[in-house]
Amino acid sequence: MQKISDELRREKKTIGFVPTMGYIHEGHLSLIDVSNRNSDITVASIFVNPTQFGAGEDYREYPRDIEMDKMLLKKRRCSFLFYPDVDAMYSKYFKTEVYVKDLSRFLCGIRRKTHFKGVTTVVAKLFNIVKPDIAVFGQKDAQQAIIIKRMVEDLNYNTKVIIAPIIREKDGLAMSSRNVYLAKGERKDATVIYNSLKETEHMIENGVRNVSIIVRRIREMISSKKSARIDYIKAVETKDLKPVNEIKGEVLIAVACYFGKARFIDNIIVKV
Ligand code: AMP
């Protein structure tokens, strides 16, 4: 991959990069479109990165379908797929980690203590392998996007990070490879996440600014679904993920909850 990237750069081609864990869906493909619009060549990676899964999480069960993924990526004009195996990424001597302080501790970092360290370490490696001019990430993983942007600035990567909007199913559920885990009833219940975020938008349009009122309403809506178990509902500043008590300026409202065994996240950014 490094040789291919060097060759592309010699040919003065700009490289766009879309890192994924595969089981490609329309959310991933929208990032390929953004990459294609902003670069000459798009490289995607598929790597179910073991270091970003905690003990008891779904690393083994994570859905995989490489043949389907290849077909979908090709159809969407993704030129290269980097698809390493675990031993190629982590030799038995592997010791180096990249950790973005503070930002990795909040929100999802509370329950998933080592998750973002796994993400930043693997993305740092992938950037050194693919050498992209631009890299596209989804707003779906809002905290990840903020952390990657911080890492790129702090470590002087010569890569521009673009954050692309959340792609949703018709009923509003954010697309995710993990949606296949949902049993029929859970799938129906899961639409409450986006509905509660939409309701939040309406409340804010109607002048509500108090975060505890907003969080209470989201909690009430999600709790009304039998299969839902809330992890967190938070309103935070988009730059540093610090909690806010009042909606003012730009605020990220992020939700994580379980349906059955699987954990789902979603968010909106509101501006007043
Ligand atoms: P994943 O394969 O889940 O690790 O996701 C790979 C990339 O796709 C990440 O940058 C995600 O934020 C992004 N992504 C996942 N789902 C969506 C979605 N529904 N809309 C937009 N981007 C997404």
PDB file of C-alpha atoms and ligand atoms in Angstrom:
ATOM      1  CA  MET A   1       0.000   0.000   0.000  1.00  0.00           C
ATOM      2  CA  GLN A   2       2.826   2.401   0.835  1.00  0.00           C
ATOM      3  CA  LYS A   3       4.402   1.721  -2.555  1.00  0.00           C
ATOM      4  CA  ILE A   4       1.094   2.316  -4.335  1.00  0.00           C
ATOM      5  CA  SER A   5       0.617   5.568  -2.433  1.00  0.00           C
ATOM      6  CA  ASP A   6       4.166   6.729  -3.248  1.00  0.00           C
ATOM      7  CA  GLU A   7       3.555   5.964  -6.913  1.00  0.00           C
ATOM      8  CA  LEU A   8       0.238   7.861  -6.919  1.00  0.00           C
ATOM      9  CA  ARG A   9       1.926  10.829  -5.286  1.00  0.00           C
ATOM     10  CA  ARG A  10       4.720  10.744  -7.887  1.00  0.00           C
ATOM     11  CA  GLU A  11       1.999  10.913 -10.521  1.00  0.00           C
ATOM     12  CA  LYS A  12       0.713  14.037  -8.717  1.00  0.00           C
ATOM     13  CA  LYS A  13      -2.551  12.322  -7.828  1.00  0.00           C
ATOM     14  CA  THR A  14      -4.228  13.368  -4.595  1.00  0.00           C
ATOM     15  CA  ILE A  15      -5.259  10.507  -2.333  1.00  0.00           C
ATOM     16  CA  GLY A  16      -8.536  10.429  -0.406  1.00  0.00           C
ATOM     17  CA  PHE A  17      -8.892   7.838   2.343  1.00  0.00           C
ATOM     18  CA  VAL A  18     -11.913   6.238   4.015  1.00  0.00           C
ATOM     19  CA  PRO A  19     -11.027   3.924   6.928  1.00  0.00           C
ATOM     20  CA  THR A  20     -13.760   1.435   7.880  1.00  0.00           C
ATOM     21  CA  MET A  21     -14.352  -1.831   9.690  1.00  0.00           C
ATOM     22  CA  GLY A  22     -16.269  -3.147   6.697  1.00  0.00           C
ATOM     23  CA  TYR A  23     -19.740  -4.632   6.305  1.00  0.00           C
ATOM     24  CA  ILE A  24     -20.174  -1.711   3.985  1.00  0.00           C
ATOM     25  CA  HIS A  25     -23.431   0.249   3.966  1.00  0.00           C
ATOM     26  CA  GLU A  26     -24.679   3.480   2.463  1.00  0.00           C
ATOM     27  CA  GLY A  27     -23.102   5.493   5.317  1.00  0.00           C
ATOM     28  CA  HIS A  28     -19.635   4.241   4.336  1.00  0.00           C
ATOM     29  CA  LEU A  29     -20.384   4.725   0.644  1.00  0.00           C
ATOM     30  CA  SER A  30     -21.379   8.346   1.226  1.00  0.00           C
ATOM     31  CA  LEU A  31     -17.845   8.876   2.594  1.00  0.00           C
ATOM     32  CA  ILE A  32     -16.428   7.339  -0.594  1.00  0.00           C
ATOM     33  CA  ASP A  33     -18.472   9.890  -2.580  1.00  0.00           C
ATOM     34  CA  VAL A  34     -17.110  12.752  -0.459  1.00  0.00           C
ATOM     35  CA  SER A  35     -13.580  11.426  -0.929  1.00  0.00           C
ATOM     36  CA  ASN A  36     -14.040  11.121  -4.687  1.00  0.00           C
ATOM     37  CA  ARG A  37     -15.333  14.690  -4.852  1.00  0.00           C
ATOM     38  CA  ASN A  38     -12.287  15.957  -2.954  1.00  0.00           C
ATOM     39  CA  SER A  39      -9.422  13.865  -4.363  1.00  0.00           C
ATOM     40  CA  ASP A  40      -8.228  12.100  -7.532  1.00  0.00           C
ATOM     41  CA  ILE A  41      -8.060   8.591  -6.087  1.00  0.00           C
ATOM     42  CA  THR A  42      -9.969   7.030  -3.226  1.00  0.00           C
ATOM     43  CA  VAL A  43      -8.500   4.338  -0.982  1.00  0.00           C
ATOM     44  CA  ALA A  44     -10.723   2.559   1.532  1.00  0.00           C
ATOM     45  CA  SER A  45      -9.508   0.282   4.289  1.00  0.00           C
ATOM     46  CA  ILE A  46     -11.341  -2.556   5.955  1.00  0.00           C
ATOM     47  CA  PHE A  47      -9.866  -3.615   9.248  1.00  0.00           C
ATOM     48  CA  VAL A  48     -11.811  -4.859  12.238  1.00  0.00           C
ATOM     49  CA  ASN A  49      -9.313  -3.469  14.680  1.00  0.00           C
ATOM     50  CA  PRO A  50      -9.049  -5.729  17.751  1.00  0.00           C
ATOM     51  CA  THR A  51      -7.446  -3.047  19.952  1.00  0.00           C
ATOM     52  CA  GLN A  52     -10.505  -0.815  19.874  1.00  0.00           C
ATOM     53  CA  PHE A  53     -12.779  -3.529  21.263  1.00  0.00           C
ATOM     54  CA  GLY A  54     -12.906  -4.023  25.018  1.00  0.00           C
ATOM     55  CA  ALA A  55     -13.228  -7.319  26.866  1.00  0.00           C
ATOM     56  CA  GLY A  56     -16.738  -8.672  26.411  1.00  0.00           C
ATOM     57  CA  GLU A  57     -17.392  -6.516  23.341  1.00  0.00           C
ATOM     58  CA  ASP A  58     -18.337  -7.836  19.907  1.00  0.00           C
ATOM     59  CA  TYR A  59     -14.930  -8.223  18.161  1.00  0.00           C
ATOM     60  CA  ARG A  60     -15.573 -11.852  17.227  1.00  0.00           C
ATOM     61  CA  GLU A  61     -19.202 -11.409  16.220  1.00  0.00           C
ATOM     62  CA  TYR A  62     -18.620  -8.171  14.316  1.00  0.00           C
ATOM     63  CA  PRO A  63     -20.298  -8.714  10.914  1.00  0.00           C
ATOM     64  CA  ARG A  64     -17.979  -9.353   7.986  1.00  0.00           C
ATOM     65  CA  ASP A  65     -18.622  -9.863   4.255  1.00  0.00           C
ATOM     66  CA  ILE A  66     -15.527  -9.005   2.261  1.00  0.00           C
ATOM     67  CA  GLU A  67     -16.803 -10.116  -1.150  1.00  0.00           C
ATOM     68  CA  MET A  68     -19.923  -7.972  -0.891  1.00  0.00           C
ATOM     69  CA  ASP A  69     -17.819  -5.065   0.440  1.00  0.00           C
ATOM     70  CA  LYS A  70     -15.395  -5.268  -2.506  1.00  0.00           C
ATOM     71  CA  MET A  71     -18.298  -5.204  -4.939  1.00  0.00           C
ATOM     72  CA  LEU A  72     -20.003  -2.219  -3.299  1.00  0.00           C
ATOM     73  CA  LEU A  73     -16.772  -0.214  -3.030  1.00  0.00           C
ATOM     74  CA  LYS A  74     -15.826  -0.894  -6.637  1.00  0.00           C
ATOM     75  CA  LYS A  75     -19.269   0.148  -7.859  1.00  0.00           C
ATOM     76  CA  ARG A  76     -18.874   3.440  -6.016  1.00  0.00           C
ATOM     77  CA  ARG A  77     -15.522   4.165  -7.718  1.00  0.00           C
ATOM     78  CA  CYS A  78     -13.253   3.359  -4.807  1.00  0.00           C
ATOM     79  CA  SER A  79      -9.935   2.590  -6.554  1.00  0.00           C
ATOM     80  CA  PHE A  80      -8.020   0.723  -3.853  1.00  0.00           C
ATOM     81  CA  LEU A  81      -8.978  -1.363  -0.871  1.00  0.00           C
ATOM     82  CA  PHE A  82      -6.431  -1.868   1.901  1.00  0.00           C
ATOM     83  CA  TYR A  83      -7.461  -5.008   3.728  1.00  0.00           C
ATOM     84  CA  PRO A  84      -4.682  -6.143   6.069  1.00  0.00           C
ATOM     85  CA  ASP A  85      -4.876  -9.033   8.483  1.00  0.00           C
ATOM     86  CA  VAL A  86      -4.300  -8.526  12.196  1.00  0.00           C
ATOM     87  CA  ASP A  87      -0.729  -9.915  12.206  1.00  0.00           C
ATOM     88  CA  ALA A  88       0.286  -7.483   9.468  1.00  0.00           C
ATOM     89  CA  MET A  89      -0.924  -4.532  11.560  1.00  0.00           C
ATOM     90  CA  TYR A  90       0.262  -5.747  14.985  1.00  0.00           C
ATOM     91  CA  SER A  91       3.430  -7.800  15.057  1.00  0.00           C
ATOM     92  CA  LYS A  92       4.221  -9.719  18.221  1.00  0.00           C
ATOM     93  CA  TYR A  93       6.724  -6.949  19.125  1.00  0.00           C
ATOM     94  CA  PHE A  94       4.158  -4.168  18.870  1.00  0.00           C
ATOM     95  CA  LYS A  95       4.504  -1.585  21.686  1.00  0.00           C
ATOM     96  CA  THR A  96       3.553   1.899  20.441  1.00  0.00           C
ATOM     97  CA  GLU A  97       0.236   3.558  21.199  1.00  0.00           C
ATOM     98  CA  VAL A  98      -1.284   6.894  20.286  1.00  0.00           C
ATOM     99  CA  TYR A  99      -3.584   8.381  22.914  1.00  0.00           C
ATOM    100  CA  VAL A 100      -5.438  11.675  22.720  1.00  0.00           C
ATOM    101  CA  LYS A 101      -5.687  12.834  26.318  1.00  0.00           C
ATOM    102  CA  ASP A 102      -8.903  14.050  27.970  1.00  0.00           C
ATOM    103  CA  LEU A 103     -11.088  13.835  24.842  1.00  0.00           C
ATOM    104  CA  SER A 104     -10.832  10.028  24.950  1.00  0.00           C
ATOM    105  CA  ARG A 105     -12.147   9.903  28.531  1.00  0.00           C
ATOM    106  CA  PHE A 106     -15.608  11.476  28.119  1.00  0.00           C
ATOM    107  CA  LEU A 107     -18.851  10.127  26.623  1.00  0.00           C
ATOM    108  CA  CYS A 108     -18.141   6.719  25.048  1.00  0.00           C
ATOM    109  CA  GLY A 109     -14.743   6.702  26.799  1.00  0.00           C
ATOM    110  CA  ILE A 110     -16.404   6.298  30.182  1.00  0.00           C
ATOM    111  CA  ARG A 111     -17.741   2.835  29.375  1.00  0.00           C
ATOM    112  CA  ARG A 112     -15.168   1.984  26.692  1.00  0.00           C
ATOM    113  CA  LYS A 113     -11.955   2.909  28.511  1.00  0.00           C
ATOM    114  CA  THR A 114      -9.420   1.771  25.898  1.00  0.00           C
ATOM    115  CA  HIS A 115     -11.562   2.199  22.789  1.00  0.00           C
ATOM    116  CA  PHE A 116     -10.265   5.536  21.509  1.00  0.00           C
ATOM    117  CA  LYS A 117      -6.637   4.603  22.169  1.00  0.00           C
ATOM    118  CA  GLY A 118      -7.226   1.655  19.841  1.00  0.00           C
ATOM    119  CA  VAL A 119      -8.829   3.932  17.269  1.00  0.00           C
ATOM    120  CA  THR A 120      -6.143   6.639  17.297  1.00  0.00           C
ATOM    121  CA  THR A 121      -3.337   4.073  17.233  1.00  0.00           C
ATOM    122  CA  VAL A 122      -4.760   2.266  14.226  1.00  0.00           C
ATOM    123  CA  VAL A 123      -5.673   5.470  12.380  1.00  0.00           C
ATOM    124  CA  ALA A 124      -2.151   6.818  12.961  1.00  0.00           C
ATOM    125  CA  LYS A 125      -0.788   3.606  11.440  1.00  0.00           C
ATOM    126  CA  LEU A 126      -3.243   3.683   8.539  1.00  0.00           C
ATOM    127  CA  PHE A 127      -2.320   7.303   7.771  1.00  0.00           C
ATOM    128  CA  ASN A 128       1.366   6.316   7.614  1.00  0.00           C
ATOM    129  CA  ILE A 129       0.524   3.439   5.304  1.00  0.00           C
ATOM    130  CA  VAL A 130      -1.946   5.161   2.965  1.00  0.00           C
ATOM    131  CA  LYS A 131      -0.372   8.658   3.153  1.00  0.00           C
ATOM    132  CA  PRO A 132      -3.656  10.380   2.317  1.00  0.00           C
ATOM    133  CA  ASP A 133      -4.086  14.043   1.348  1.00  0.00           C
ATOM    134  CA  ILE A 134      -7.590  13.923   2.740  1.00  0.00           C
ATOM    135  CA  ALA A 135      -9.373  11.473   5.043  1.00  0.00           C
ATOM    136  CA  VAL A 136     -13.132  11.256   5.438  1.00  0.00           C
ATOM    137  CA  PHE A 137     -14.864  10.280   8.680  1.00  0.00           C
ATOM    138  CA  GLY A 138     -18.553  10.201   9.585  1.00  0.00           C
ATOM    139  CA  GLN A 139     -20.351  12.533  11.970  1.00  0.00           C
ATOM    140  CA  LYS A 140     -22.104   9.379  13.201  1.00  0.00           C
ATOM    141  CA  ASP A 141     -19.041   8.796  15.417  1.00  0.00           C
ATOM    142  CA  ALA A 142     -18.924  12.400  16.608  1.00  0.00           C
ATOM    143  CA  GLN A 143     -16.412  11.877  19.408  1.00  0.00           C
ATOM    144  CA  GLN A 144     -14.129   9.856  17.150  1.00  0.00           C
ATOM    145  CA  ALA A 145     -14.227  12.669  14.564  1.00  0.00           C
ATOM    146  CA  ILE A 146     -13.240  15.266  17.176  1.00  0.00           C
ATOM    147  CA  ILE A 147     -10.443  13.048  18.530  1.00  0.00           C
ATOM    148  CA  ILE A 148      -9.025  12.280  15.071  1.00  0.00           C
ATOM    149  CA  LYS A 149      -9.018  15.986  14.196  1.00  0.00           C
ATOM    150  CA  ARG A 150      -7.107  16.689  17.425  1.00  0.00           C
ATOM    151  CA  MET A 151      -4.584  13.916  16.677  1.00  0.00           C
ATOM    152  CA  VAL A 152      -4.002  15.149  13.117  1.00  0.00           C
ATOM    153  CA  GLU A 153      -3.310  18.666  14.339  1.00  0.00           C
ATOM    154  CA  ASP A 154      -1.217  17.606  17.334  1.00  0.00           C
ATOM    155  CA  LEU A 155       0.955  15.154  15.365  1.00  0.00           C
ATOM    156  CA  ASN A 156       1.237  17.388  12.270  1.00  0.00           C
ATOM    157  CA  TYR A 157      -0.222  14.910   9.838  1.00  0.00           C
ATOM    158  CA  ASN A 158      -0.297  16.422   6.382  1.00  0.00           C
ATOM    159  CA  THR A 159      -3.857  15.197   5.926  1.00  0.00           C
ATOM    160  CA  LYS A 160      -7.058  17.212   5.775  1.00  0.00           C
ATOM    161  CA  VAL A 161      -9.865  15.624   7.774  1.00  0.00           C
ATOM    162  CA  ILE A 162     -13.369  15.975   6.361  1.00  0.00           C
ATOM    163  CA  ILE A 163     -16.401  15.063   8.474  1.00  0.00           C
ATOM    164  CA  ALA A 164     -19.408  13.862   6.460  1.00  0.00           C
ATOM    165  CA  PRO A 165     -23.060  13.903   7.599  1.00  0.00           C
ATOM    166  CA  ILE A 166     -24.922  10.949   9.121  1.00  0.00           C
ATOM    167  CA  ILE A 167     -26.755   8.751   6.617  1.00  0.00           C
ATOM    168  CA  ARG A 168     -29.995   7.288   7.954  1.00  0.00           C
ATOM    169  CA  GLU A 169     -32.494   4.595   7.133  1.00  0.00           C
ATOM    170  CA  LYS A 170     -35.919   5.821   5.932  1.00  0.00           C
ATOM    171  CA  ASP A 171     -37.259   5.743   9.492  1.00  0.00           C
ATOM    172  CA  GLY A 172     -34.332   7.784  10.808  1.00  0.00           C
ATOM    173  CA  LEU A 173     -32.166   5.071  12.377  1.00  0.00           C
ATOM    174  CA  ALA A 174     -28.515   5.922  11.704  1.00  0.00           C
ATOM    175  CA  MET A 175     -26.985   3.341   9.387  1.00  0.00           C
ATOM    176  CA  SER A 176     -24.503   1.073  11.126  1.00  0.00           C
ATOM    177  CA  SER A 177     -22.924  -2.312  10.489  1.00  0.00           C
ATOM    178  CA  ARG A 178     -24.263  -3.264  13.928  1.00  0.00           C
ATOM    179  CA  ASN A 179     -27.913  -2.725  12.901  1.00  0.00           C
ATOM    180  CA  VAL A 180     -28.001  -6.394  11.803  1.00  0.00           C
ATOM    181  CA  TYR A 181     -27.786  -7.346  15.486  1.00  0.00           C
ATOM    182  CA  LEU A 182     -31.270  -5.933  16.091  1.00  0.00           C
ATOM    183  CA  ALA A 183     -34.146  -8.378  16.438  1.00  0.00           C
ATOM    184  CA  LYS A 184     -37.413  -7.256  14.858  1.00  0.00           C
ATOM    185  CA  GLY A 185     -38.893  -5.618  17.962  1.00  0.00           C
ATOM    186  CA  GLU A 186     -35.586  -3.988  18.889  1.00  0.00           C
ATOM    187  CA  ARG A 187     -35.214  -2.614  15.359  1.00  0.00           C
ATOM    188  CA  LYS A 188     -38.583  -0.903  15.728  1.00  0.00           C
ATOM    189  CA  ASP A 189     -37.745   0.414  19.205  1.00  0.00           C
ATOM    190  CA  ALA A 190     -34.367   1.722  17.990  1.00  0.00           C
ATOM    191  CA  THR A 191     -36.039   4.442  15.903  1.00  0.00           C
ATOM    192  CA  VAL A 192     -36.713   6.201  19.204  1.00  0.00           C
ATOM    193  CA  ILE A 193     -33.096   7.404  19.317  1.00  0.00           C
ATOM    194  CA  TYR A 194     -33.450   9.638  16.280  1.00  0.00           C
ATOM    195  CA  ASN A 195     -37.035  10.564  17.161  1.00  0.00           C
ATOM    196  CA  SER A 196     -35.855  11.810  20.540  1.00  0.00           C
ATOM    197  CA  LEU A 197     -33.081  13.845  18.886  1.00  0.00           C
ATOM    198  CA  LYS A 198     -35.613  15.336  16.434  1.00  0.00           C
ATOM    199  CA  GLU A 199     -37.842  16.217  19.359  1.00  0.00           C
ATOM    200  CA  THR A 200     -34.851  17.953  20.934  1.00  0.00           C
ATOM    201  CA  GLU A 201     -34.444  20.037  17.807  1.00  0.00           C
ATOM    202  CA  HIS A 202     -38.084  21.102  18.010  1.00  0.00           C
ATOM    203  CA  MET A 203     -37.752  21.965  21.683  1.00  0.00           C
ATOM    204  CA  ILE A 204     -34.740  24.134  20.943  1.00  0.00           C
ATOM    205  CA  GLU A 205     -36.514  25.789  18.000  1.00  0.00           C
ATOM    206  CA  ASN A 206     -39.309  26.573  20.443  1.00  0.00           C
ATOM    207  CA  GLY A 207     -36.906  28.299  22.794  1.00  0.00           C
ATOM    208  CA  VAL A 208     -35.951  25.593  25.314  1.00  0.00           C
ATOM    209  CA  ARG A 209     -32.322  26.146  26.392  1.00  0.00           C
ATOM    210  CA  ASN A 210     -32.094  24.220  29.643  1.00  0.00           C
ATOM    211  CA  VAL A 211     -30.109  21.015  29.078  1.00  0.00           C
ATOM    212  CA  SER A 212     -31.638  19.105  31.989  1.00  0.00           C
ATOM    213  CA  ILE A 213     -35.119  19.620  30.515  1.00  0.00           C
ATOM    214  CA  ILE A 214     -33.900  18.357  27.144  1.00  0.00           C
ATOM    215  CA  VAL A 215     -32.054  15.361  28.603  1.00  0.00           C
ATOM    216  CA  ARG A 216     -35.077  14.455  30.722  1.00  0.00           C
ATOM    217  CA  ARG A 217     -37.306  14.424  27.635  1.00  0.00           C
ATOM    218  CA  ILE A 218     -34.863  12.228  25.667  1.00  0.00           C
ATOM    219  CA  ARG A 219     -34.572   9.880  28.642  1.00  0.00           C
ATOM    220  CA  GLU A 220     -38.347   9.680  28.945  1.00  0.00           C
ATOM    221  CA  MET A 221     -38.790   8.863  25.249  1.00  0.00           C
ATOM    222  CA  ILE A 222     -36.061   6.220  25.090  1.00  0.00           C
ATOM    223  CA  SER A 223     -37.043   4.620  28.408  1.00  0.00           C
ATOM    224  CA  SER A 224     -40.571   4.110  27.090  1.00  0.00           C
ATOM    225  CA  LYS A 225     -39.180   1.374  24.799  1.00  0.00           C
ATOM    226  CA  LYS A 226     -39.012  -2.041  26.388  1.00  0.00           C
ATOM    227  CA  SER A 227     -35.789  -3.185  24.738  1.00  0.00           C
ATOM    228  CA  ALA A 228     -33.823   0.046  25.364  1.00  0.00           C
ATOM    229  CA  ARG A 229     -31.171   0.559  28.030  1.00  0.00           C
ATOM    230  CA  ILE A 230     -29.597   4.006  28.129  1.00  0.00           C
ATOM    231  CA  ASP A 231     -25.826   4.377  28.472  1.00  0.00           C
ATOM    232  CA  TYR A 232     -25.640   8.191  28.303  1.00  0.00           C
ATOM    233  CA  ILE A 233     -27.439  11.288  27.058  1.00  0.00           C
ATOM    234  CA  LYS A 234     -25.104  14.289  26.983  1.00  0.00           C
ATOM    235  CA  ALA A 235     -24.972  17.836  25.704  1.00  0.00           C
ATOM    236  CA  VAL A 236     -21.370  18.972  25.212  1.00  0.00           C
ATOM    237  CA  GLU A 237     -19.261  21.600  23.490  1.00  0.00           C
ATOM    238  CA  THR A 238     -18.220  20.452  20.019  1.00  0.00           C
ATOM    239  CA  LYS A 239     -14.584  21.527  20.437  1.00  0.00           C
ATOM    240  CA  ASP A 240     -13.607  19.933  23.755  1.00  0.00           C
ATOM    241  CA  LEU A 241     -16.590  17.732  24.701  1.00  0.00           C
ATOM    242  CA  LYS A 242     -17.087  19.651  27.962  1.00  0.00           C
ATOM    243  CA  PRO A 243     -20.651  19.317  29.305  1.00  0.00           C
ATOM    244  CA  VAL A 244     -22.927  22.344  28.961  1.00  0.00           C
ATOM    245  CA  ASN A 245     -25.932  23.275  31.097  1.00  0.00           C
ATOM    246  CA  GLU A 246     -27.446  25.585  28.561  1.00  0.00           C
ATOM    247  CA  ILE A 247     -27.831  25.426  24.779  1.00  0.00           C
ATOM    248  CA  LYS A 248     -25.725  28.316  23.528  1.00  0.00           C
ATOM    249  CA  GLY A 249     -23.612  28.506  20.355  1.00  0.00           C
ATOM    250  CA  GLU A 250     -22.828  25.097  18.876  1.00  0.00           C
ATOM    251  CA  VAL A 251     -23.721  22.070  21.012  1.00  0.00           C
ATOM    252  CA  LEU A 252     -23.360  18.345  20.342  1.00  0.00           C
ATOM    253  CA  ILE A 253     -26.210  16.277  21.744  1.00  0.00           C
ATOM    254  CA  ALA A 254     -25.069  12.669  21.858  1.00  0.00           C
ATOM    255  CA  VAL A 255     -26.874   9.516  22.880  1.00  0.00           C
ATOM    256  CA  ALA A 256     -25.629   5.975  23.447  1.00  0.00           C
ATOM    257  CA  CYS A 257     -27.928   3.136  24.308  1.00  0.00           C
ATOM    258  CA  TYR A 258     -28.252  -0.601  24.180  1.00  0.00           C
ATOM    259  CA  PHE A 259     -30.942  -2.545  22.387  1.00  0.00           C
ATOM    260  CA  GLY A 260     -30.497  -6.149  23.388  1.00  0.00           C
ATOM    261  CA  LYS A 261     -26.770  -6.798  23.643  1.00  0.00           C
ATOM    262  CA  ALA A 262     -25.669  -4.257  21.061  1.00  0.00           C
ATOM    263  CA  ARG A 263     -24.756  -0.651  21.724  1.00  0.00           C
ATOM    264  CA  PHE A 264     -25.834   2.157  19.404  1.00  0.00           C
ATOM    265  CA  ILE A 265     -24.834   5.802  19.188  1.00  0.00           C
ATOM    266  CA  ASP A 266     -26.352   8.800  17.481  1.00  0.00           C
ATOM    267  CA  ASN A 267     -26.103  12.565  17.729  1.00  0.00           C
ATOM    268  CA  ILE A 268     -27.126  15.934  16.417  1.00  0.00           C
ATOM    269  CA  ILE A 269     -25.351  19.279  16.442  1.00  0.00           C
ATOM    270  CA  VAL A 270     -27.572  22.231  17.294  1.00  0.00           C
ATOM    271  CA  LYS A 271     -26.692  25.873  16.719  1.00  0.00           C
ATOM    272  CA  VAL A 272     -28.476  28.798  18.344  1.00  0.00           C
TER     273      VAL A 272
HETATM  274  P1  AMP B   1     -17.114   1.838  10.913  1.00  0.00           P
HETATM  275  O1  AMP B   1     -16.954   0.865   9.797  1.00  0.00           O
HETATM  276  O2  AMP B   1     -18.401   1.700  11.662  1.00  0.00           O
HETATM  277  O3  AMP B   1     -15.901   1.937  11.793  1.00  0.00           O
HETATM  278  O4  AMP B   1     -17.249   3.261  10.228  1.00  0.00           O
HETATM  279  C1  AMP B   1     -16.295   3.731   9.312  1.00  0.00           C
HETATM  280  C2  AMP B   1     -16.557   5.190   9.015  1.00  0.00           C
HETATM  281  O5  AMP B   1     -17.889   5.334   8.494  1.00  0.00           O
HETATM  282  C3  AMP B   1     -16.492   6.086  10.265  1.00  0.00           C
HETATM  283  O6  AMP B   1     -15.873   7.315   9.911  1.00  0.00           O
HETATM  284  C4  AMP B   1     -17.940   6.273  10.609  1.00  0.00           C
HETATM  285  O7  AMP B   1     -18.198   7.471  11.307  1.00  0.00           O
HETATM  286  C5  AMP B   1     -18.582   6.310   9.243  1.00  0.00           C
HETATM  287  N1  AMP B   1     -19.996   5.970   9.316  1.00  0.00           N
HETATM  288  C6  AMP B   1     -20.547   4.869   9.889  1.00  0.00           C
HETATM  289  N2  AMP B   1     -21.894   4.918   9.809  1.00  0.00           N
HETATM  290  C7  AMP B   1     -22.203   6.081   9.186  1.00  0.00           C
HETATM  291  C8  AMP B   1     -23.426   6.718   8.826  1.00  0.00           C
HETATM  292  N3  AMP B   1     -24.607   6.179   9.085  1.00  0.00           N
HETATM  293  N4  AMP B   1     -23.364   7.909   8.178  1.00  0.00           N
HETATM  294  C9  AMP B   1     -22.152   8.484   7.924  1.00  0.00           C
HETATM  295  N5  AMP B   1     -20.974   7.931   8.241  1.00  0.00           N
HETATM  296  C10 AMP B   1     -20.990   6.758   8.870  1.00  0.00           C
END
